[in-house]
């Protein structure tokens, strides 16, 4: 993925430019009463494939990525849409690491997607009553 984006952190003007280049942003059209969002066909296919493969590999290794993928699947997203949704935050991490000159940190990358674990209920067992 980094080979397709390049390692120059100043190459793109912002996140929107990277999304457009990767083909992950939608094209919205509105006229009068109708609004439509269409997929972007002019994109870097190698980068799109790299993002898809990275998302596929990420569901097996980092627990934060797996939680995010499971959350997308729980929202009734199919396999490929869930991978596309997972690819969006994965696309943001390498440019941030290059810009801040820091290493990738799992806790920082997925901390805002973490869900608090539910507190156990204090219900007595039937045999304790």
Coordinates of N, CA, C and O in Angstrom, one line a residue, residues 63-68 71 106-117:
X63 N -6.2 -7.3 17.3 CA -7.5 -7.4 17.8 C -8.4 -6.2 17.6 O -9.6 -6.4 17.5
X64 N -7.8 -5.0 17.5 CA -8.7 -3.8 17.3 C -9.3 -3.9 15.9 O -10.5 -3.5 15.7
X65 N -8.6 -4.3 14.9 CA -9.1 -4.5 13.6 C -10.2 -5.5 13.5 O -11.2 -5.4 12.9
X66 N -10.0 -6.6 14.2 CA -11.0 -7.7 14.3 C -12.3 -7.2 14.9 O -13.4 -7.5 14.5
X67 N -12.2 -6.4 16.0 CA -13.4 -5.9 16.7 C -14.1 -5.0 15.7 O -15.4 -5.0 15.7
X68 N -13.4 -4.1 15.0 CA -14.0 -3.2 14.0 C -14.7 -4.0 12.9 O -15.9 -3.7 12.6
X71 N -17.8 -5.6 14.3 CA -18.9 -4.6 14.5 C -19.6 -4.3 13.2 O -20.8 -4.1 13.1
X106 N -0.9 -0.3 18.0 CA -2.2 -0.9 18.0 C -3.2 -0.1 19.0 O -4.3 0.1 18.6
X107 N -2.7 0.2 20.1 CA -3.6 0.9 21.1 C -4.1 2.2 20.6 O -5.2 2.6 20.8
X108 N -3.2 3.0 20.0 CA -3.5 4.3 19.5 C -4.4 4.2 18.3 O -5.3 5.0 18.1
X109 N -4.1 3.3 17.4 CA -4.8 3.2 16.2 C -6.3 2.8 16.3 O -7.2 3.3 15.6
X110 N -6.6 2.0 17.3 CA -8.0 1.4 17.4 C -8.6 1.8 18.7 O -9.7 1.3 19.1
X111 N -8.0 2.8 19.5 CA -8.6 3.1 20.8 C -10.0 3.7 20.7 O -10.8 3.5 21.5
X112 N -10.3 4.5 19.7 CA -11.6 5.2 19.5 C -12.6 4.2 19.1 O -13.8 4.5 19.1
X113 N -12.3 3.0 18.6 CA -13.2 2.0 18.2 C -13.4 0.9 19.3 O -14.2 0.0 19.1
X114 N -12.7 1.1 20.4 CA -12.8 0.1 21.5 C -14.2 0.2 22.2 O -14.7 1.3 22.3
X115 N -14.8 -0.9 22.5 CA -16.0 -0.9 23.3 C -15.7 -1.3 24.7 O -14.9 -2.2 24.9
X116 N -16.4 -0.7 25.6 CA -16.2 -1.0 27.0 C -16.9 -2.4 27.2 O -17.9 -2.7 26.7
X117 N -16.2 -3.2 28.0 CA -16.7 -4.6 28.3 C -17.9 -4.4 29.3 O -17.9 -3.6 30.2

